[in-house]
Amino acid sequence: MSQHSHVQRMSRMMLKTLRDDPADAETASHKLLVRAGYVRRSSAGVWTWLPLGKRVLENVARVVREEMDGIGGQEVLLPALLPRELYETTGRAEEYGDLLFALKDRKGVDYVLGPTHEELFAQVVKDQCSSYKDMPVILYQIQIKYRDEARPRSGVLRGREFHMKDSYSFDTSDDGLAASYGLHREAYQRIFERLGFDYRIVSAVSGAMGGSASEEFLAPAAAGEDTYVQCPSCGYAANTEALTTTVAPAPLDGHPPVEELDTPDTPTIETLAAHLGVPASATLKNLLVKIDGEITAVGVPGDREVDLGKLAEQLAPAEVEVVTAEDFADRPDLVRGYVGPQGMAGKAFRYLADPRVAPGTSWVTGSNKPDSHSRNVVCGRDFEVDQYLDVVVVEPGDPCPRCGSGIELDRAIEIGHIFQLGRKYADAFELDVLGQNGKPVRVTMGSYGIGVSRAVAALAEQTHDELGLCWPREVAPADVHIVAAGKAKQTELALELAEKLGAAGVRVLVDDRASVSPGVKFTDAELIGVPQILVAGRRAEEGVVELKDRRTGEREELPVDEALARLTTTA
Ligand code: ATP
Ligand code: MG
């Protein structure tokens, strides 16, 4: 038989499937992509893409390319090796910190391996575009990125080397930026639709990227490291990191005066609430932390937990640490377990609080002396908040910021992120073009990422079943997997079918391995996860084959011609 480019013969492929999960694998995508022979771990967070995996990766990239070209994106390829100086100019060297892979050349010049490319793109456009007539511009690349992730677990879901599509828009007005952002949003919807994702678009925070409006594309999955909220009533959706709480202020007057109470042995919220017979939510918890070494109190209702990660995120690049016994040693004014903001906030410590600690709210809190608490401590009357921050761990049932109904919480994988950056990078590099009136105008930028390699693993997470991978058609490494059950006649038929289908443009994987038992071949076909499995088996000699849908498991016996017709029309 001739070797048709649409036909892959397993007898000639470098493919080794594994019966057992890799020992360090925690997520289904990690286990299955390794076991089915798509990827191999090279070192921590660094992966080799084997023939099947490369096909899937390229299929994702192809869909991304088509849709980016569709909105007028121009593909380029920038280097991954970048002068560190660029990242110093924008302050991102410090913001990314240890996440940056850093190296020196032989002359001692500092370089980084690009984690994302806003800086260099701004420079390229500064070099190439000089007039408003050159705008808007959308540039994109599909390239390898480097981030020295702290815990690269989960296989290719979180690599230290990974594939990203990153694009950047350049406009001369805010309306222009909004339009470029809108184009990307729609292109992303088409991309994730075509790839076969179940996904949500949620409001996000911009993080180290800088800038204002941003949204994430999340693929709901148990293995996800992001938590997002969703409102079942109004459809509001946001990353929990971006969820904001607003609490209307209440009147300051009409509250009884502060009253000190003896509360022996009540250093915790539980013991205090039980002793006084009030709900924990009526008490004010004051967590002491150090921000860049300075003692700071964070006030939250007693029934809520402080999310230290979220706190650190909002205060970055300031460093947030929990206090230790030593920090109390030279601060007799801070009584462990009995701290209250009255008389202390803004004096003994800066006072940060959750928005629930709104002006006019009244609390039971520490009296700043041992074994004593105070009640009727009113925010705005007895203490002031220096800064409000959303710092409590979000819980199901918390109010939706749009409609007030109880929200739901779910886990997801971030597969894409779009930002309206504004002028942060243009300012850093003085990126101007000549405007319509002959005067320079500062350019405004957007930046837009898709985790191309992560998308492969995220799809595996969403679509796999107990038998193995189960690819959506657009990304599958083939359209049909033909299994030759073993006898010479069966192999002959399988190869003949493969040839015919290949010639018709159907992508075929044909299992013509001679020394492999039919049982292993069937198991491998399920594991590899091509959408349709065609078996040349028992009735091959009569010209009857079996067609199986990998997803539904539905199987049907068909005459060869009918099977061919079916596969050439659906492919
Ligand atoms: P995360 O919060 O998961 O670390 P991020 O918000 O830092 O991601 P972005 O800077 O928004 O990531 O990068 C754009 C896209 O690149 C992400 O939406 C994600 O799909 C992908 N991505 C980011 N980090 C990784 C990684 N370590 N491995 C694989 N893909 C990644
Ligand atoms: Mg992101």
XYZ file of C-alpha atoms and ligand atoms in Angstrom:
603
model
C 0.000 0.000 0.000
C 1.152 3.548 -0.637
C 1.938 5.660 2.386
C -0.826 8.277 2.438
C -0.114 11.319 4.577
C -3.490 11.021 6.293
C -2.729 7.478 7.391
C -0.588 6.619 10.390
C 0.319 2.941 10.710
C 0.876 1.989 14.302
C 3.262 -0.754 13.228
C 5.627 1.990 12.111
C 4.963 4.590 14.787
C 7.057 5.368 17.811
C 4.337 4.709 20.352
C 4.511 2.960 23.677
C 1.399 2.899 25.818
C 1.672 2.192 29.527
C -0.588 0.072 31.660
C 0.184 1.928 34.916
C -0.153 5.553 35.918
C 3.092 7.452 36.416
C 3.871 7.463 40.134
C 3.862 11.246 40.563
C 0.672 11.905 38.574
C -2.272 13.470 40.408
C -4.572 14.602 37.630
C -6.389 12.506 35.034
C -4.863 14.448 32.149
C -1.355 13.867 33.474
C -1.940 10.134 33.908
C -3.706 9.597 30.594
C -1.493 11.766 28.377
C 1.538 9.864 29.661
C -0.067 6.424 29.555
C -1.460 6.907 26.044
C 1.940 8.015 24.761
C 1.216 11.691 24.034
C 3.841 13.284 26.282
C 6.858 12.324 28.362
C 8.258 14.235 31.294
C 11.737 15.561 30.593
C 12.356 17.377 33.877
C 10.091 19.050 36.443
C 7.470 20.993 34.484
C 9.207 20.389 31.156
C 7.645 18.075 28.614
C 8.454 16.259 25.398
C 5.599 16.057 22.891
C 5.551 12.652 21.207
C 3.961 12.074 17.762
C 0.349 11.751 18.961
C 0.699 14.659 21.375
C 2.314 16.865 18.777
C -0.661 16.289 16.490
C -3.130 17.375 19.162
C -0.986 20.373 20.081
C -0.829 21.395 16.403
C -4.583 20.978 16.039
C -5.174 23.372 18.909
C -2.644 25.788 17.407
C -4.322 25.544 13.990
C -7.739 26.488 15.363
C -6.200 29.361 17.313
C -4.348 30.558 14.197
C -7.418 30.425 11.982
C -9.482 32.480 14.390
C -6.687 34.973 15.094
C -6.185 35.450 11.355
C -9.957 35.880 11.145
C -9.851 39.042 13.275
C -6.957 40.457 11.253
C -4.195 39.246 13.550
C -0.751 39.086 11.931
C 1.419 36.192 13.040
C 4.990 36.949 14.037
C 7.614 35.091 16.049
C 9.642 36.915 18.660
C 12.607 35.466 20.536
C 12.162 33.745 23.889
C 15.588 34.964 25.013
C 15.156 38.582 26.076
C 17.326 41.260 27.683
C 16.415 41.512 31.348
C 16.604 45.286 31.014
C 13.239 45.325 29.207
C 11.585 43.824 32.272
C 13.433 46.193 34.578
C 12.066 49.154 32.608
C 8.465 48.122 33.264
C 9.037 46.893 36.812
C 7.956 43.393 35.886
C 11.318 41.854 36.783
C 10.443 42.612 40.392
C 6.757 41.716 40.067
C 7.492 38.317 38.546
C 10.371 37.757 40.971
C 11.376 34.098 41.211
C 8.972 33.182 38.430
C 11.452 34.565 35.886
C 14.050 32.227 34.452
C 17.173 34.385 34.519
C 20.548 33.848 32.869
C 23.694 35.688 31.812
C 25.558 35.565 28.532
C 29.347 35.141 28.312
C 29.829 38.886 28.648
C 27.822 38.977 31.834
C 24.738 40.628 30.296
C 21.489 39.625 32.018
C 18.801 37.853 30.073
C 15.461 36.276 30.908
C 13.443 33.590 29.172
C 10.184 35.339 28.260
C 7.201 34.606 30.562
C 4.989 36.762 28.252
C 6.020 39.447 25.792
C 4.332 42.826 26.332
C 7.692 44.594 26.533
C 9.230 43.357 23.297
C 5.982 43.773 21.344
C 5.781 47.398 22.470
C 9.322 47.852 21.167
C 8.608 46.150 17.857
C 5.632 48.420 17.242
C 7.638 51.480 18.281
C 10.147 50.494 15.631
C 7.660 49.600 12.895
C 4.711 51.977 13.273
C 4.932 55.746 13.138
C 1.479 57.088 12.314
C -2.137 56.677 13.443
C -2.612 55.318 9.916
C -0.588 52.237 10.959
C -3.137 51.487 13.684
C -4.945 49.476 14.850
C -2.540 46.549 14.778
C -3.076 43.062 16.167
C 0.059 40.917 16.376
C 0.249 37.385 17.664
C 2.626 34.490 18.051
C 2.431 30.881 19.178
C 5.557 30.392 21.157
C 7.208 28.676 24.064
C 7.079 30.554 27.358
C 9.107 30.066 30.494
C 7.992 30.496 34.092
C 9.795 28.959 37.028
C 6.544 27.860 38.691
C 6.895 27.027 42.376
C 5.118 23.682 42.197
C 4.860 22.437 38.655
C 2.455 19.591 39.265
C -0.423 18.415 37.144
C 1.598 17.541 34.042
C 1.288 19.913 31.100
C -1.512 21.818 32.855
C 1.169 23.853 34.586
C 4.551 23.661 32.916
C 7.711 25.617 33.538
C 8.107 25.551 29.763
C 4.771 25.784 27.963
C 3.139 26.843 24.709
C 1.133 30.022 24.613
C -0.622 32.029 21.972
C -0.059 35.610 22.970
C -1.458 38.539 21.046
C -1.240 42.269 21.503
C -3.381 45.067 20.143
C -2.230 48.621 19.537
C -4.685 51.487 19.204
C -4.642 55.252 19.403
C -7.867 55.621 21.418
C -9.719 53.976 24.289
C -12.599 53.175 21.938
C -10.132 51.510 19.609
C -8.780 49.389 22.455
C -12.321 48.417 23.464
C -12.975 47.330 19.865
C -9.765 45.249 19.675
C -10.641 43.672 23.025
C -14.131 42.879 21.726
C -12.691 41.214 18.618
C -10.475 39.021 20.777
C -13.341 38.133 23.095
C -15.379 36.912 20.117
C -12.419 35.082 18.562
C -11.814 33.334 21.897
C -15.447 32.250 22.040
C -15.138 30.733 18.577
C -11.823 29.068 19.472
C -13.033 27.422 22.675
C -16.304 26.444 21.004
C -14.460 24.767 18.135
C -11.987 23.039 20.443
C -14.940 21.441 22.224
C -14.582 23.141 25.593
C -17.178 23.637 28.250
C -16.088 27.108 29.369
C -17.122 30.259 31.217
C -16.064 33.865 30.782
C -15.456 35.486 34.155
C -14.274 38.850 35.466
C -10.674 38.670 36.577
C -7.962 40.650 38.273
C -5.030 41.799 36.205
C -2.197 40.618 38.472
C 1.393 41.197 37.358
C 0.129 42.224 33.920
C -1.093 45.643 35.054
C -3.988 47.463 33.402
C -7.706 47.574 33.973
C -10.474 45.497 32.402
C -9.733 41.815 32.161
C -11.640 38.598 31.751
C -10.636 34.958 32.015
C -11.834 31.975 30.056
C -12.204 29.103 32.499
C -12.756 25.413 31.821
C -14.664 23.962 34.796
C -12.787 20.879 36.066
C -12.060 19.327 39.439
C -8.325 19.481 38.701
C -8.473 23.256 38.227
C -6.421 25.522 40.447
C -8.763 28.491 40.067
C -11.989 28.965 41.977
C -14.723 31.019 40.424
C -18.109 32.195 41.569
C -21.284 32.023 39.597
C -24.682 33.521 40.371
C -27.513 31.126 39.527
C -29.996 34.038 39.404
C -28.352 36.665 37.213
C -25.467 34.788 35.532
C -22.728 36.962 37.054
C -19.407 35.094 37.029
C -15.997 36.069 38.398
C -12.770 34.562 39.558
C -12.994 34.521 43.367
C -9.835 36.663 43.301
C -11.842 39.352 41.498
C -15.030 39.097 43.560
C -15.819 42.377 45.268
C -18.124 42.899 48.219
C -19.965 46.143 48.795
C -21.754 46.851 52.056
C -23.836 50.003 52.435
C -22.901 52.155 55.468
C -25.425 52.261 58.351
C -26.194 55.247 60.609
C -23.493 55.989 63.199
C -25.808 57.226 65.932
C -28.358 55.330 67.978
C -25.822 52.750 69.211
C -25.354 52.248 72.965
C -21.927 53.254 74.312
C -18.992 50.852 74.333
C -19.208 48.440 77.261
C -16.293 46.375 78.584
C -17.074 42.816 79.637
C -15.136 40.308 81.696
C -14.438 37.408 79.386
C -11.930 35.156 81.105
C -10.308 32.398 79.028
C -11.842 33.425 75.714
C -8.875 33.953 73.420
C -10.648 32.390 70.414
C -13.786 33.443 68.570
C -15.504 30.136 69.443
C -14.872 30.458 73.190
C -15.910 34.112 73.119
C -19.125 33.543 71.161
C -20.091 30.656 73.471
C -19.315 32.696 76.600
C -21.414 35.681 75.494
C -24.132 33.719 73.717
C -23.718 35.691 70.468
C -23.130 34.331 66.958
C -19.508 34.378 65.743
C -20.631 36.765 62.996
C -21.309 39.446 65.652
C -17.678 39.399 66.742
C -14.814 41.196 65.062
C -11.666 39.172 64.482
C -8.431 41.164 64.187
C -5.660 39.213 62.529
C -2.207 40.688 62.973
C 0.189 40.470 60.033
C 3.425 42.147 59.040
C 3.402 44.102 55.802
C 6.957 44.856 54.741
C 7.855 44.263 58.383
C 5.254 46.633 59.808
C 2.561 45.288 62.147
C -0.871 45.685 60.601
C -4.293 44.452 61.743
C -6.856 42.957 59.385
C -10.456 43.088 60.637
C -13.023 40.549 59.457
C -16.273 39.194 60.928
C -15.522 36.402 63.428
C -17.177 33.731 61.303
C -14.914 34.439 58.293
C -11.388 33.356 57.415
C -8.740 35.692 56.025
C -7.367 34.597 52.653
C -3.682 35.424 53.060
C -2.949 34.767 49.397
C -5.586 37.259 48.320
C -4.258 39.780 50.836
C -0.709 39.365 49.507
C -1.953 39.652 45.934
C -3.655 42.970 46.636
C -0.709 44.391 48.555
C 1.996 43.172 46.131
C 4.874 43.844 45.807
C 4.742 44.454 49.596
C 5.595 41.319 51.533
C 2.942 39.855 53.843
C 3.952 37.626 56.778
C 2.086 36.266 59.777
C 3.220 37.565 63.170
C 5.220 35.414 65.554
C 5.543 35.400 69.349
C 8.696 37.522 68.984
C 6.730 40.326 67.386
C 4.654 40.625 70.572
C 7.711 40.717 72.829
C 8.397 44.437 72.446
C 4.756 45.407 71.936
C 2.996 45.195 75.332
C 0.123 47.219 73.839
C -0.780 44.219 71.663
C -2.544 41.658 73.836
C -2.662 38.365 72.051
C -6.223 37.129 71.583
C -7.724 40.363 72.901
C -6.845 42.913 70.202
C -9.508 45.474 69.214
C -9.349 48.436 66.804
C -10.874 50.997 69.228
C -8.144 53.402 70.308
C -5.609 51.415 68.278
C -6.540 51.651 64.577
C -4.340 54.173 62.794
C -2.262 54.609 65.980
C -0.800 51.331 67.227
C -1.259 49.707 63.815
C -2.648 50.370 60.384
C -6.108 48.887 60.155
C -7.249 47.032 57.051
C -10.756 45.584 56.986
C -13.190 43.571 54.964
C -16.021 45.704 53.481
C -18.420 43.927 55.876
C -16.829 46.001 58.635
C -18.740 48.973 57.190
C -19.286 52.351 58.870
C -22.170 52.062 61.337
C -21.712 48.327 62.014
C -21.425 47.359 65.693
C -19.128 44.617 67.025
C -17.965 42.583 69.965
C -14.175 42.700 69.943
C -11.085 42.588 72.172
C -10.544 45.360 74.766
C -6.749 45.337 74.319
C -6.349 43.892 77.811
C -6.295 40.292 78.977
C -9.591 38.506 79.630
C -11.704 41.417 78.439
C -13.871 42.141 75.412
C -15.957 45.167 74.503
C -19.374 45.301 72.907
C -21.102 48.089 70.958
C -17.802 48.944 69.260
C -19.021 50.898 66.244
C -17.061 51.376 63.042
C -16.789 55.072 62.190
C -17.553 56.068 65.793
C -15.081 54.093 67.891
C -12.516 53.273 65.224
C -11.691 54.093 61.601
C -10.620 51.724 58.852
C -7.466 52.838 57.019
C -8.137 50.707 53.965
C -10.885 48.353 52.817
C -9.808 45.179 51.012
C -11.629 42.048 49.902
C -9.715 39.574 52.019
C -12.103 36.949 53.317
C -12.234 33.456 51.876
C -15.251 33.492 49.558
C -17.979 31.039 50.558
C -20.989 29.593 48.748
C -24.063 31.683 49.538
C -22.141 34.961 49.741
C -24.088 37.766 48.049
C -23.741 38.240 44.294
C -22.285 41.732 43.758
C -24.743 42.325 40.937
C -28.077 41.037 42.279
C -27.512 40.001 45.891
C -28.554 36.324 45.506
C -26.373 33.571 46.948
C -23.434 32.671 44.724
C -22.091 29.208 43.901
C -18.411 28.198 43.906
C -16.657 25.878 41.446
C -13.149 24.913 40.394
C -11.762 25.516 36.923
C -8.666 25.659 34.743
C -7.714 29.040 33.273
C -7.375 28.480 29.531
C -7.344 32.074 28.333
C -7.048 35.591 29.647
C -7.755 38.914 27.924
C -6.633 42.310 29.232
C -7.173 45.928 28.367
C -3.723 47.020 29.424
C -4.037 50.694 28.611
C -0.845 52.740 28.509
C 1.372 51.078 31.136
C 3.782 49.586 28.595
C 3.452 52.431 26.088
C 4.418 54.851 28.872
C 7.409 52.743 29.894
C 8.763 52.742 26.331
C 7.328 56.095 25.179
C 5.395 54.392 22.448
C 3.790 57.215 20.432
C 2.608 57.597 16.852
C 1.746 60.751 14.952
C -1.934 61.566 15.421
C -4.438 62.976 12.944
C -3.596 66.536 14.038
C 0.109 66.017 13.489
C 0.836 65.712 17.212
C 2.132 62.520 18.853
C -0.452 60.312 20.564
C 0.370 57.676 23.123
C -0.627 54.185 22.048
C -2.936 52.038 24.184
C -2.440 48.276 24.349
C -4.346 45.089 24.953
C -2.815 41.697 25.659
C -4.458 38.334 25.171
C -3.224 34.844 26.046
C -4.289 31.265 25.407
C -2.497 28.354 27.026
C -2.104 26.157 23.935
C -0.372 23.268 25.721
C -2.579 23.725 28.784
C -5.639 23.531 26.497
C -4.603 19.997 25.485
C -4.538 18.885 29.122
C -7.661 20.872 30.022
C -9.591 19.158 27.216
C -8.309 15.807 28.454
C -9.614 16.711 31.927
C -13.041 17.630 30.627
C -13.568 14.834 28.124
C -11.832 11.694 29.434
C -13.689 8.720 30.905
C -12.659 5.632 32.880
C -11.293 3.965 29.728
C -9.043 6.790 28.621
C -8.883 9.937 26.544
C -11.858 10.937 24.462
C -11.014 13.797 22.113
C -13.391 16.234 20.501
C -13.107 15.919 16.714
C -11.172 19.169 15.976
C -8.251 18.274 18.195
C -8.178 14.462 17.954
C -4.927 13.026 16.558
C -7.044 11.210 13.929
C -10.675 11.001 12.818
C -10.863 7.240 12.928
C -8.856 4.515 14.626
C -8.976 1.278 12.643
C -8.247 -1.882 14.594
C -7.141 -4.959 12.692
C -8.145 -7.741 15.045
C -5.170 -9.921 14.120
C -5.705 -12.363 11.277
C -4.058 -11.669 7.917
C -7.412 -11.079 6.182
C -8.428 -8.609 8.858
C -5.168 -6.670 8.549
C -5.530 -6.632 4.796
C -9.034 -5.174 5.055
C -7.965 -2.669 7.707
C -5.158 -1.359 5.517
C -7.398 -1.205 2.476
C -9.968 0.821 4.414
C -7.239 3.070 5.801
C -5.974 3.757 2.307
C -9.440 4.607 0.973
C -10.291 6.845 3.881
C -6.907 8.541 3.767
C -7.342 9.265 0.075
C -10.705 10.888 0.898
C -9.004 13.213 3.381
C -10.027 11.327 6.507
C -7.226 11.207 9.103
C -6.639 7.576 10.009
C -4.726 5.782 12.712
C -4.580 2.103 11.841
C -3.519 -0.527 14.332
C -1.784 -3.033 12.056
C 0.690 -4.211 14.709
C 1.352 -7.905 14.158
C 2.618 -8.974 17.550
C -0.056 -7.298 19.678
C -3.135 -9.164 20.879
C -6.615 -7.932 19.882
C -7.385 -7.292 23.567
C -4.446 -4.926 23.923
C -5.365 -3.224 20.660
C -8.910 -2.560 21.868
C -7.653 -1.251 25.224
C -5.175 1.006 23.467
C -7.844 2.352 21.120
C -9.992 3.364 24.104
C -6.968 4.861 25.855
C -5.808 6.889 22.836
C -9.275 8.346 22.425
C -9.827 8.894 18.694
C -13.566 9.701 18.253
C -14.458 6.716 16.048
C -13.136 3.185 16.219
C -13.535 0.896 13.225
C -12.874 -2.789 13.826
C -11.967 -5.258 11.092
C -12.779 -8.338 13.126
C -14.832 -11.479 13.142
C -16.860 -10.716 10.015
C -14.094 -9.089 7.980
C -14.175 -11.828 5.402
C -17.872 -11.182 4.687
C -17.043 -7.485 4.270
C -18.682 -6.454 7.541
C -16.951 -4.175 10.049
C -17.867 -2.724 13.413
C -18.042 1.028 13.986
C -17.876 2.304 17.531
C -18.381 5.813 18.863
C -15.663 6.354 21.454
C -17.741 8.829 23.450
C -21.116 7.100 23.641
C -19.772 3.570 23.336
C -22.494 2.850 20.745
C -21.435 0.144 18.319
C -22.880 -0.989 15.048
C -22.044 -3.649 12.460
C -21.962 -2.313 8.914
C -21.054 -3.441 5.425
C -17.703 -1.955 4.425
C -19.151 0.411 1.831
C -21.615 1.847 4.283
C -18.906 2.353 6.901
C -16.755 4.142 4.334
C -19.626 6.368 3.258
C -20.424 7.188 6.877
C -16.839 8.059 7.752
C -16.170 10.161 4.681
C -19.279 12.284 5.196
C -18.859 12.866 8.945
C -15.115 13.478 8.862
P -2.017 30.954 36.312
O -2.877 31.844 37.168
O -2.647 29.635 35.973
O -0.604 30.828 36.807
P -1.586 33.259 34.711
O -2.807 34.034 35.004
O -0.324 33.619 35.365
O -1.892 31.702 34.910
P -1.384 34.454 32.098
O -0.224 35.313 32.358
O -2.741 35.045 32.060
O -1.352 33.233 33.123
O -1.064 33.608 30.777
C -1.976 33.384 29.705
C -2.382 31.927 29.611
O -1.262 31.049 29.573
C -3.170 31.447 30.812
O -4.529 31.800 30.674
C -2.944 29.947 30.778
O -3.877 29.342 29.916
C -1.562 29.815 30.193
N -0.562 29.528 31.236
C -0.094 30.359 32.188
N 0.825 29.757 32.954
C 0.959 28.496 32.477
C 1.779 27.381 32.818
N 2.646 27.447 33.819
N 1.666 26.236 32.106
C 0.799 26.166 31.071
N 0.007 27.183 30.688
C 0.079 28.342 31.366
Mg -4.094 34.870 33.824
